[in-house]
XYZ file of C-alpha atoms in Angstrom:
613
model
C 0.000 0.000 0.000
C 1.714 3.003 -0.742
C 1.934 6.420 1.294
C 0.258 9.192 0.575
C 3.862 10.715 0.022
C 3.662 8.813 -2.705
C 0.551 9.471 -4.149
C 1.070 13.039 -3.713
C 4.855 13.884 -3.653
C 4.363 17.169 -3.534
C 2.296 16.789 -0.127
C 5.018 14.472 0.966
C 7.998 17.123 0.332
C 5.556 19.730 1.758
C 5.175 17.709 5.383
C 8.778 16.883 5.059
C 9.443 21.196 4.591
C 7.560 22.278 7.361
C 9.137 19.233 9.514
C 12.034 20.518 9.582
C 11.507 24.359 9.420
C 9.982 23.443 12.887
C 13.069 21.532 14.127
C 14.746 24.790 12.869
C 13.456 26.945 15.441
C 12.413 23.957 17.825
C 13.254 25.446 20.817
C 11.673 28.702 20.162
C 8.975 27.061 19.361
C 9.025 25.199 22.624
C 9.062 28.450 24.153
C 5.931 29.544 22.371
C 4.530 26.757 22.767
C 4.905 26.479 26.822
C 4.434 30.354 26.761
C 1.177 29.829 25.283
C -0.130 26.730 27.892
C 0.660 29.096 30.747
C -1.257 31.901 29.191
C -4.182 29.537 29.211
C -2.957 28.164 32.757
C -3.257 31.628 33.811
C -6.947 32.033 32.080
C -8.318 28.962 33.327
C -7.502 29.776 37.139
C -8.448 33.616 36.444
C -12.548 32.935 36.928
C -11.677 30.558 39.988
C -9.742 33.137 41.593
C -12.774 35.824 40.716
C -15.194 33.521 41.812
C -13.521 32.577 45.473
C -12.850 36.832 45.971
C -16.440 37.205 44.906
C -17.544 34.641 47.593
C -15.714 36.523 49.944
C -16.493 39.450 49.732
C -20.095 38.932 49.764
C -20.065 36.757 52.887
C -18.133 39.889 54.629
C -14.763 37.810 54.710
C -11.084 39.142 54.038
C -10.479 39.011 50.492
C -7.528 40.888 50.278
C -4.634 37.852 49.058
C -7.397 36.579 46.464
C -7.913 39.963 45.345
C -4.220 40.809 45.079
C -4.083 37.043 43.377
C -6.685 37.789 40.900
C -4.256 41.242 39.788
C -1.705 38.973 39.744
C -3.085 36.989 37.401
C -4.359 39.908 35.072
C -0.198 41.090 35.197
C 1.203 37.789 34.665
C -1.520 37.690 31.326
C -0.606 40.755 30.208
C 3.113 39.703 30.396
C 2.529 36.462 29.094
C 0.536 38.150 25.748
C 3.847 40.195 24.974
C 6.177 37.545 25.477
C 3.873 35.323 22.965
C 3.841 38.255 20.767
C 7.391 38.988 20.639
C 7.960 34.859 20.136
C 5.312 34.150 17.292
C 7.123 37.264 15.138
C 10.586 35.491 15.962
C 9.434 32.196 14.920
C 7.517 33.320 11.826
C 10.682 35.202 10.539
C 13.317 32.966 11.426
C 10.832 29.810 9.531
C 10.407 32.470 6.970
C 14.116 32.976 5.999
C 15.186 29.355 6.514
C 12.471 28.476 3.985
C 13.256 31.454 1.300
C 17.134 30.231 1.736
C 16.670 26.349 1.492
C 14.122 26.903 -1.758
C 15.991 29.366 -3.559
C 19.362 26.582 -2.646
C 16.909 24.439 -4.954
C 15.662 26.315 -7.124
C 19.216 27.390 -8.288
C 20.181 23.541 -7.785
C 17.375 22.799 -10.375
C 18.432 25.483 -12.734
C 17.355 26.416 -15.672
C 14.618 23.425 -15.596
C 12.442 25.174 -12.231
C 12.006 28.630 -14.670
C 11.337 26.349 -17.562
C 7.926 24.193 -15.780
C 7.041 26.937 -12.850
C 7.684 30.292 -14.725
C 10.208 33.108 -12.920
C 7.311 34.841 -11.976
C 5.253 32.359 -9.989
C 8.953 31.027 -8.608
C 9.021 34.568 -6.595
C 5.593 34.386 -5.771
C 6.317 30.796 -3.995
C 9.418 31.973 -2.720
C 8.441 35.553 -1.372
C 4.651 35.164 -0.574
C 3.879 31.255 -0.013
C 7.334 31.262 2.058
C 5.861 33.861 3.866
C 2.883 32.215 4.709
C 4.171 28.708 5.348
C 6.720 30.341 7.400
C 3.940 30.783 9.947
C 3.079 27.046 10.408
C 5.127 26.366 13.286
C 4.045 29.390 15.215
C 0.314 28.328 14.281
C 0.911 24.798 15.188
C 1.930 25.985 18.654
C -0.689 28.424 19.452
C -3.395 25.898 17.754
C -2.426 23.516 20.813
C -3.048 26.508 23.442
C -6.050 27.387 21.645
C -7.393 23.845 22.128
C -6.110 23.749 25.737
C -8.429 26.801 26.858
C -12.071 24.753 25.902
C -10.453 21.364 27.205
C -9.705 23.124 30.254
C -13.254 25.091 30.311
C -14.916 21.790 30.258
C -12.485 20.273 33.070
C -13.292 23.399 35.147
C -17.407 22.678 34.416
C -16.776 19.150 36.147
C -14.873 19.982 38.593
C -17.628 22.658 39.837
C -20.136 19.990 39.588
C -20.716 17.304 36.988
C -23.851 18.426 35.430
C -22.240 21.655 33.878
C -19.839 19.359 31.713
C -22.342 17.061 30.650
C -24.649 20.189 29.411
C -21.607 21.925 27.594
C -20.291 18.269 26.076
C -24.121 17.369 24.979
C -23.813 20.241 22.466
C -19.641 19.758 21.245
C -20.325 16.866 18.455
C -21.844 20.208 16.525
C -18.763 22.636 17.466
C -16.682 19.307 16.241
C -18.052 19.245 12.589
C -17.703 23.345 12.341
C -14.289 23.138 12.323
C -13.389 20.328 10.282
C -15.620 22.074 7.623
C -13.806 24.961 8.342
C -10.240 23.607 8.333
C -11.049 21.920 4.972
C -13.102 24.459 2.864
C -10.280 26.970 3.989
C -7.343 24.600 2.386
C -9.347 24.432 -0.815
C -10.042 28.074 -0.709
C -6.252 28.742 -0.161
C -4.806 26.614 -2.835
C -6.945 28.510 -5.426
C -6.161 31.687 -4.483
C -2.375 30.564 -4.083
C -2.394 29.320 -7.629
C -4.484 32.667 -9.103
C -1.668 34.819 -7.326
C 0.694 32.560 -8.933
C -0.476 33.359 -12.573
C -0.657 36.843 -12.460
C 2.837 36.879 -11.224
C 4.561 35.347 -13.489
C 2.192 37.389 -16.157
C 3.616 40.372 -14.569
C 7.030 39.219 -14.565
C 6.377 38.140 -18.058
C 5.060 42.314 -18.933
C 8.197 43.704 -17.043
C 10.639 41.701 -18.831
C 9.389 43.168 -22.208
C 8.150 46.869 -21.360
C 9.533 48.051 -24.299
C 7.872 45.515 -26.590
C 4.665 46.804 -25.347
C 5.312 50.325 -24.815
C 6.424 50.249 -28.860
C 3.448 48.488 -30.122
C 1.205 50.455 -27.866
C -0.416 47.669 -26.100
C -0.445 48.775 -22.795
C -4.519 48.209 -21.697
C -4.470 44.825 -23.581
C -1.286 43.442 -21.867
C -2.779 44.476 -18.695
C -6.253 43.425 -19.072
C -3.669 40.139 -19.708
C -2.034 39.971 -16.554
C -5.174 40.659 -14.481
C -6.975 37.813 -16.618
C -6.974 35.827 -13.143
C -8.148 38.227 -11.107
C -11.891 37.655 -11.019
C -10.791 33.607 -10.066
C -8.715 35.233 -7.019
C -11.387 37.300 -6.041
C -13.762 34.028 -6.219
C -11.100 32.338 -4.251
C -10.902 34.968 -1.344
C -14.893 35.501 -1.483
C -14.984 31.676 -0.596
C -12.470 32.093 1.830
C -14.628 34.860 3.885
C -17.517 33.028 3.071
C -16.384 29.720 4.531
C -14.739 32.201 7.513
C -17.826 34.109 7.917
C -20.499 31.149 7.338
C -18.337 29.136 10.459
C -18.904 32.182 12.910
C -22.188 32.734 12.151
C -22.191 29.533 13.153
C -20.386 29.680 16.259
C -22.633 32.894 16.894
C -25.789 30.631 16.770
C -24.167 27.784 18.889
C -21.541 28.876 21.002
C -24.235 31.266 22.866
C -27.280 28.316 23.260
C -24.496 26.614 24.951
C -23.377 29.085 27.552
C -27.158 29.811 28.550
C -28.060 26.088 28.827
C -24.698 25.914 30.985
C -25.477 29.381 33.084
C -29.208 27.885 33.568
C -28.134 24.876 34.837
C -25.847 26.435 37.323
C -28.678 29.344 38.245
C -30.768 25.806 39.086
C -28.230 24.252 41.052
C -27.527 27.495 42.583
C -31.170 27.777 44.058
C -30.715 24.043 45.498
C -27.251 25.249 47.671
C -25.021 23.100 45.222
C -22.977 26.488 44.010
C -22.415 29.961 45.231
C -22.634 33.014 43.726
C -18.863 32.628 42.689
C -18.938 29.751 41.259
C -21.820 30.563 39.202
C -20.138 33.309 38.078
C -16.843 30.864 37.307
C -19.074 28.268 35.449
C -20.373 31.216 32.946
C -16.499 32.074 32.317
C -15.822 28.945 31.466
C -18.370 28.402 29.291
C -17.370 31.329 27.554
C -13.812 29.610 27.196
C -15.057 25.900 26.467
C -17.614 27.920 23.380
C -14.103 29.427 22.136
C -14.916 28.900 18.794
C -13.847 31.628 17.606
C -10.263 31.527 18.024
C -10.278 27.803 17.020
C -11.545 29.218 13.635
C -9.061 31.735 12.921
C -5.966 29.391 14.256
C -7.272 26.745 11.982
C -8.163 29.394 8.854
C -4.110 30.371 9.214
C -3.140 27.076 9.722
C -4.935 25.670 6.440
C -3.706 28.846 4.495
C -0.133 27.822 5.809
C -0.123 24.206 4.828
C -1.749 25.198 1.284
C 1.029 27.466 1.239
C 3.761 25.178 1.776
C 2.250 22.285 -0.818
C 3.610 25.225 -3.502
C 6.514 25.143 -2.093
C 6.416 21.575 -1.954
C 5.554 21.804 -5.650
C 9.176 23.292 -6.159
C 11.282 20.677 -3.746
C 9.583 17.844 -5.640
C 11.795 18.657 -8.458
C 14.843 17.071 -8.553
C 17.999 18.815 -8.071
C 20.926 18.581 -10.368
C 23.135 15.530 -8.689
C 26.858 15.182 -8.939
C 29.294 12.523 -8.666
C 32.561 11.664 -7.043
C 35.198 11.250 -9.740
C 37.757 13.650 -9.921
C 38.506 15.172 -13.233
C 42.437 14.422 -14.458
C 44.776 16.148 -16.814
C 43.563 17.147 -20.072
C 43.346 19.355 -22.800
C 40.167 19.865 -22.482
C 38.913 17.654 -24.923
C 34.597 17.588 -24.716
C 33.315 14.239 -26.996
C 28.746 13.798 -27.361
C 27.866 10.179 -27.486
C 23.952 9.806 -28.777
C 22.919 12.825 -26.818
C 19.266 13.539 -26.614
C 17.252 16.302 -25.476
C 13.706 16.367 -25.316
C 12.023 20.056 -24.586
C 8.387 20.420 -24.272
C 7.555 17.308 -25.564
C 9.873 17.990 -28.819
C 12.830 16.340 -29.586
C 15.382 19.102 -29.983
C 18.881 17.354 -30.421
C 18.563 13.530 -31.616
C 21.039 11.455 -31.607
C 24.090 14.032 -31.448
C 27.572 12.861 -32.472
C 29.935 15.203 -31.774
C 34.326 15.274 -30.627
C 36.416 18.395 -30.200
C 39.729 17.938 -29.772
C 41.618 19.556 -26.736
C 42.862 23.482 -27.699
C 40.620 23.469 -30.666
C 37.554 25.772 -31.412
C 34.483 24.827 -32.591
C 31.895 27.105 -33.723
C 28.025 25.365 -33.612
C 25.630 26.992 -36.532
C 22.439 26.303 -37.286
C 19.167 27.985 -38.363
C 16.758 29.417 -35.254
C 15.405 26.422 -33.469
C 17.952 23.739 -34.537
C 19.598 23.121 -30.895
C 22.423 25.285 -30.789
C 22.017 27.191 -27.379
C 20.525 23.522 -26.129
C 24.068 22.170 -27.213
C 26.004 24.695 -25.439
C 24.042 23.881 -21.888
C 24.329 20.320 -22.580
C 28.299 20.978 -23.052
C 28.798 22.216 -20.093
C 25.780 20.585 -18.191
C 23.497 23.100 -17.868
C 21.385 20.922 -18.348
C 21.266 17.043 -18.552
C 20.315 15.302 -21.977
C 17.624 12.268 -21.904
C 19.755 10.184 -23.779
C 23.051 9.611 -24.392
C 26.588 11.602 -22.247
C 28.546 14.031 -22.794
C 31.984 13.671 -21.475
C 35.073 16.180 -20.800
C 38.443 14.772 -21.098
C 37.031 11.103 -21.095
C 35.111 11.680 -17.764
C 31.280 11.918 -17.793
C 30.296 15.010 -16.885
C 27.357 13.470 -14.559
C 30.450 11.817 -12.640
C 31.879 15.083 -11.673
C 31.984 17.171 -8.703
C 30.218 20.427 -8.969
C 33.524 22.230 -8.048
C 35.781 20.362 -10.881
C 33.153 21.345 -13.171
C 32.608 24.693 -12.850
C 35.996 25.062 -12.163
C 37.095 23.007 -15.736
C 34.079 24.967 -17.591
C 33.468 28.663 -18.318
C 30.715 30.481 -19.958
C 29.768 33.794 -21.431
C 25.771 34.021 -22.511
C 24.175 36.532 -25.278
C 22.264 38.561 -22.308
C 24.740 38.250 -19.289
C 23.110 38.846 -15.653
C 25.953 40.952 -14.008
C 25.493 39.715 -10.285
C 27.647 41.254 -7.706
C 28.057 44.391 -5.514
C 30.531 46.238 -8.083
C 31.453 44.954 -11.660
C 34.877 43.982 -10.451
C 32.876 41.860 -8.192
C 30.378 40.567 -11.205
C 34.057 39.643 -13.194
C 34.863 37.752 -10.715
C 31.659 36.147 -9.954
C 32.650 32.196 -9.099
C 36.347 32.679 -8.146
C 37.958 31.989 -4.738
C 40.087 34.397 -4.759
C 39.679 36.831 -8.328
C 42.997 39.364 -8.088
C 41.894 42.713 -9.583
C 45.411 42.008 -12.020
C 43.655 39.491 -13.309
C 40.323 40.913 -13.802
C 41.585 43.559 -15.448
C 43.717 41.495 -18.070
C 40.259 39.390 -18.749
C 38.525 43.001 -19.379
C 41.183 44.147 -21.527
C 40.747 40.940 -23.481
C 37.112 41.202 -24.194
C 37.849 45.164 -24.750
C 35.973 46.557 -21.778
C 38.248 47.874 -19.653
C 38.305 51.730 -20.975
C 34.792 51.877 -20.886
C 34.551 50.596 -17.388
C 37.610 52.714 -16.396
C 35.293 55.886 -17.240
C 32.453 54.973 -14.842
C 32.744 57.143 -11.567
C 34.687 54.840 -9.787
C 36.095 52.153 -12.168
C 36.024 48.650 -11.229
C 34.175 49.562 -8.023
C 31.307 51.270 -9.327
C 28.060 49.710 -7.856
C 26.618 47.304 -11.314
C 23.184 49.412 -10.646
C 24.956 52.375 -11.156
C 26.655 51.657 -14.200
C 24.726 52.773 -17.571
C 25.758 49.963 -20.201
C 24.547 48.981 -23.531
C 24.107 45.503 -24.872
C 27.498 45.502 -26.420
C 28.815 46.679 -23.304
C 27.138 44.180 -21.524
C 28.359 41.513 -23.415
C 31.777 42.315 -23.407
C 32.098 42.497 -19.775
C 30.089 38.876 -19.901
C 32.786 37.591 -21.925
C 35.562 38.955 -19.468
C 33.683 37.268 -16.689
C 34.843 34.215 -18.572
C 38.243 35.175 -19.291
C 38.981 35.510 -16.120
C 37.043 32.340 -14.729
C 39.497 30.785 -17.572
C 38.989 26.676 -17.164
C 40.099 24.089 -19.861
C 36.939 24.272 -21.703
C 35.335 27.748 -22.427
C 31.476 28.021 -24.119
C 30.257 30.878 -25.713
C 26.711 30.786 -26.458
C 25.768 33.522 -28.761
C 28.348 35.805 -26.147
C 29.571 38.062 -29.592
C 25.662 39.139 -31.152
C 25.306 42.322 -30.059
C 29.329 43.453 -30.885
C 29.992 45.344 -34.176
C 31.895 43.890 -36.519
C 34.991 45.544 -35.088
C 35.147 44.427 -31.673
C 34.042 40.980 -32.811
C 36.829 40.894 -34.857
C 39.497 42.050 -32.159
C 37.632 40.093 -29.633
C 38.224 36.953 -31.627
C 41.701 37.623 -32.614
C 42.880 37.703 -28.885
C 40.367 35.000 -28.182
C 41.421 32.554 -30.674
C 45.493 33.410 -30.236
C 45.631 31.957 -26.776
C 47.258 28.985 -28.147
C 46.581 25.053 -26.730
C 45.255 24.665 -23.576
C 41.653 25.996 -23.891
C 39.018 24.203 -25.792
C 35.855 26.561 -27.047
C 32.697 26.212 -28.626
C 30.650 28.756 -30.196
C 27.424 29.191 -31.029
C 28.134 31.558 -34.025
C 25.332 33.621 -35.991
C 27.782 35.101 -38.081
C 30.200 33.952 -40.647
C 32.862 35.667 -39.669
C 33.154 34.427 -36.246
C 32.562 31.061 -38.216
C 35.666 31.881 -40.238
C 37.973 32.413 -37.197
C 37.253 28.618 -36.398
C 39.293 25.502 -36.661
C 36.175 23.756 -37.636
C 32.499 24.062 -37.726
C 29.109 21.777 -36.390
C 26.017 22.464 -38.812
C 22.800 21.788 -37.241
C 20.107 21.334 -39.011
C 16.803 19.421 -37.513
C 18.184 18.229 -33.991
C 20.820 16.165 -36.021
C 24.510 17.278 -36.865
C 24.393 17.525 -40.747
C 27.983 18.130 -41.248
C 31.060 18.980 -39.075
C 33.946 20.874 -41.339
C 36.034 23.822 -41.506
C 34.093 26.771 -42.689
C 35.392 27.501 -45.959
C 34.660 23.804 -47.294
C 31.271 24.028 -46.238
C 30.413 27.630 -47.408
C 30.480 25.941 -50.790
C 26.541 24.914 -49.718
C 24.277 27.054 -51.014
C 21.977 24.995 -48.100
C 24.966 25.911 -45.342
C 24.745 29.637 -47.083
C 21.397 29.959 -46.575
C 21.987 29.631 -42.818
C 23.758 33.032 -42.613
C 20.971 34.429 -44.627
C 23.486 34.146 -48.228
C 22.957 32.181 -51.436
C 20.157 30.150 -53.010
C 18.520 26.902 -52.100
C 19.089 23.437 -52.691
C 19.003 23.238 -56.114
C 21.824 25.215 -56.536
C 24.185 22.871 -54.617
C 24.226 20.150 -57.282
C 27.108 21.398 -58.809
C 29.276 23.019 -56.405
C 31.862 20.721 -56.191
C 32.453 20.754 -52.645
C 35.626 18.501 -51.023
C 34.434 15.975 -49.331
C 32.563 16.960 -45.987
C 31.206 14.928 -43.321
C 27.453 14.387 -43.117
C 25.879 12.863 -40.308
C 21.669 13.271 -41.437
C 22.044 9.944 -40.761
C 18.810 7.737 -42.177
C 20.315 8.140 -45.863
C 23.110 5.886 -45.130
C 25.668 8.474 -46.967
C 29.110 9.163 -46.094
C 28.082 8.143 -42.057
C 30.457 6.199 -40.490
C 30.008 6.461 -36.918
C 33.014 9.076 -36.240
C 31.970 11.864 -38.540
C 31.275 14.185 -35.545
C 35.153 14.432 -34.922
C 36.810 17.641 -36.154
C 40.618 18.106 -36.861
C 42.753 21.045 -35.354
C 43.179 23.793 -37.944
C 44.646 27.220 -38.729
C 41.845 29.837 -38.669
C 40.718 30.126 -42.015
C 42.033 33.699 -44.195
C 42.030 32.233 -47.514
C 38.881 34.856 -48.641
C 36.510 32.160 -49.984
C 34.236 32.806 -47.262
C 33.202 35.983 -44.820
């Protein structure tokens, strides 16, 4: 029979999440929670203590220590309220940050793949607002038990004054029973579609931001709003529910808990005419009826409570997926040489790369072309695992990359993307983003490589100017992306699209010092251009998810097919005649020219023999 972890694992992660955010702050919660029994203590024995004075005092007796108790006990509540106060807000924020910090661990662990399935968007939403919420479950959970101690208590406090009380009060509790299960269930519901509504138009708005400009140019402001508020009237049916369910439950409670405290009063005004009670303990009996009928409270601790735990099944949601995993093996001397054995990749139910030969020889360069859609920016993650393929391995100088420790890989592997996110305090921190210990020598000598160290010289203060502060355009951008991964250096460097928004200038010097490092650095481009193409010792030519043909550029430029990639010559029919060398082709399915070791490329001079941009 399997658990119901099983049947629901994000449930299972959920219970698992709040488990140990309550370890966490377990003895803070401890606190609370004993904090919170003594406040009740101290309410229970208040209308015993009022009672006995009132006794007293109308029988002409001194009074004085049960008076002075009965302050006592209105102090020590007082006291008891702020130190419960000042506890729950600990608890809440410390649950609250050890949440946000263990899901955005995962999220990042996940990578690219969390974005991908949740949406950036509703991944803040989880981790800012559902975090926040959740983060109140252990708090909830400890006042819940207090809350549920004051009517247990009421009720032993009606038997203990005389027998009759407690059976009048329980006669009536099967009813106050089946409120708040309805209650603690119609508010999960409630919760989880209002959670899920807020969800949606967050990542619609995150969607909008991203591309203000987009709609600012084509003028569609009102539509793209009237877009991300498309949810809205299912939140507002969510919350209406929620106050309905809420409001329904104390109506209830109205109708209930007050039948309940007059049948118990009447009883004790009877047994007060026939000697069994005083006037005090009449008076006690009606208090605690008023605390065994606390309905109320019960309500609202079990309303947060099910908001909470709908709250953290969202973030459950997010721990369910897996997390990247890495291996043991330690990575051993090499050139750097990165070999693709079958690799698959499936995205969105569309097989993107199939089958994918490929072998790049330590110190070489490879540059990865392809029309829009073919794989190429799939190929670069996949290179340096970014993501994981679902076939097939990909393997750096012989070792699969699954085998290696995250350190030896992102230590062996750099990267430079077409829209680089400068993270860090200053950009000399952002160039040195993933080193132990970046030396500004070296950053520097990486910016002057990819050409951006003028430009950054001429912000207010250089290499410590805050990033925010720091006007940049694309090309700017990009260049100090691609010095982020000159400096991280590695034996295997991937540039993914890193040279689109450079003129053809800086490309071109960028290159030059990029390709003249000599052996020791392998690199693969994804190239849009055929000039960068060119400056390669060989290149990969997707086409369909498959490798058509791996060769150096100037052979394959011959293609009016390969032409047409770079937006140049004519289509197939002009490629009959073009009496190309022989080139590898790897279509495979035509049986021609494919002999298993076509995606293997041979070190090269960069081509400058003019026969091709």
């Amino acid at each position: 029979m399997t658990s119901r972890a099983d049947d629901d694992p994000a449930a299972g992660h959920a219970r698992t999440l709040l488990r140990t955010a309550t370890r966490y702050s377990g003895s803070r919660c401890a606190a609370l929670c004993l904090v919170s029994i003594a406040a009740t203590g101290a309410g229970l024995l208040l209308p015993a203590v009022l009672g006995r004075a009132l006794d007293l005092l109308l029988a002409h007796a001194p009074a004085t220590r049960w008076v002075l108790c009965c302050a006592g006990l209105v102090l020590l509540l007082g006291l008891l309220d702020a130190v419960q106060t000042v506890l729950t807000g600990t608890v809440d924020a410390r649950t609250t940050a050890w949440l946000r910090r263990r899901l955005t661990g995962h999220v990042l662990g996940v990578g690219p793949r969390a974005a991908d399935r949740f949406g950036s968007g509703d991944l803040v939403a989880r981790l800012v607002g559902n975090a926040a919420e959740a983060g109140t479950t252990p708090a909830a959970r400890a006042a819940l038990v207090a809350a549920l101690a004051g009517p247990v208590g009421g009720v032993v406090a009606l038997g203990l004054i005389d027998w009759w009380l407690a059976a009048v009060f329980l006669a009536g509790a099967p009813v106050l029973a089946l409120l708040l299960r309805a209650v603690s269930r119609d508010t999960s519901e409630s919760a989880s579609r209002y959670q899920r509504a807020q969800g949606r138009i967050a990542a619609a708005l995150a969607e909008a931001v991203e591309g203000v400009r987009t709609v600012r140019a084509a003028g569609t402001e009102d539509r793209e709003t009237a877009r991300v508020l498309r949810p809205l009237p299912e939140l507002s049916r969510a919350g209406h529910r929620m106050w309905r369910v809420q409001g329904r439950a104390a109506a209830r409670a109205v109708a209930v808990a007050p039948l309940l405290q007059l049948a118990v009063v009447a009883v004790a005004g009877v047994l007060l005419t026939r000697g069994r009670l005083s006037v005090g303990e009449v008076l006690a009996s009606s208090r605690y009826a008023v605390l065994a009928t606390g309905v109320g409270v019960l309500v609202g601790r079990l309303a947060g409570l099910a908001r909470a735990r709908a709250a953290a099944r969202r973030l459950g949601e997010v721990e369910a997926e897996p997390a990247t995993a890495f291996g043991a093996r330690r990575l051993p001397d090499g050139p750097g040489r990165l070999e693709l054995r079958g690799v698959t990749a499936r995205r969105g139910g569309r097989t993107v790369l199939d089958g994918v030969d490929l072998d790049v020889p330590g110190g070489t360069t490879l540059a990865v072309v392809g029309r829009s859609g073919s794989g190429k920016s799939l190929l670069a993650a996949l290179a340096g695992r970014l993501a994981d393929p679902d076939a097939g391995d990909v393997l750096l100088d012989g070792v699969p990359l699954r085998e290696l420790p995250h350190d030896d890989l992102r230590g062996a592997v750099g990267y430079a993307f077409a829209r680089p996110a400068l993270l860090g305090g200053t950009i000399g921190q952002a160039l040195g983003l993933g080193l132990p210990s970046p030396s500004p020598g070296r950053i520097r000598e990486a910016a002057r490589t990819a050409l951006a160290d003028d430009f950054v010289r001429r912000l207010p203060d250089g290499y410590d100017t805050a990033v925010a502060d720091a006007p940049r355009s694309g090309g700017e951008s990009q260049r100090l992306g691609l010095a982020r991964a000159f400096a991280h250096g590695g034996r295997l460097l991937i540039l993914d699209d890193a040279l689109s928004s450079l003129d053809t200038v800086t490309e071109r010097h960028i290159t030059d010092a990029l390709f003249g490092d000599g052996p020791g650095t392998t690199r693969l481009l994804v190239a849009h251009r055929g000039a960068t193409a060119a400056c390669t010792d060989a290149v990969a030519w997707l086409d369909g998810g498959r490798v058509r043909a791996v060769g150096r550029h100037e052979e394959l430029w011959r293609l009016a097919e390969y032409r047409a990639v770079f937006g140049e010559g004519a289509g197939p029919a002009d490629t009959g005649d073009s009496g190309v060398p022989p080139v590898s082709d790897t279509r495979g399915g035509n049986g021609e020219g494919h002999d298993g070791m076509s995606g293997r490329i041979r070190p090269a001079a960069a081509a400058g023999d003019g026969t091709a941009p």
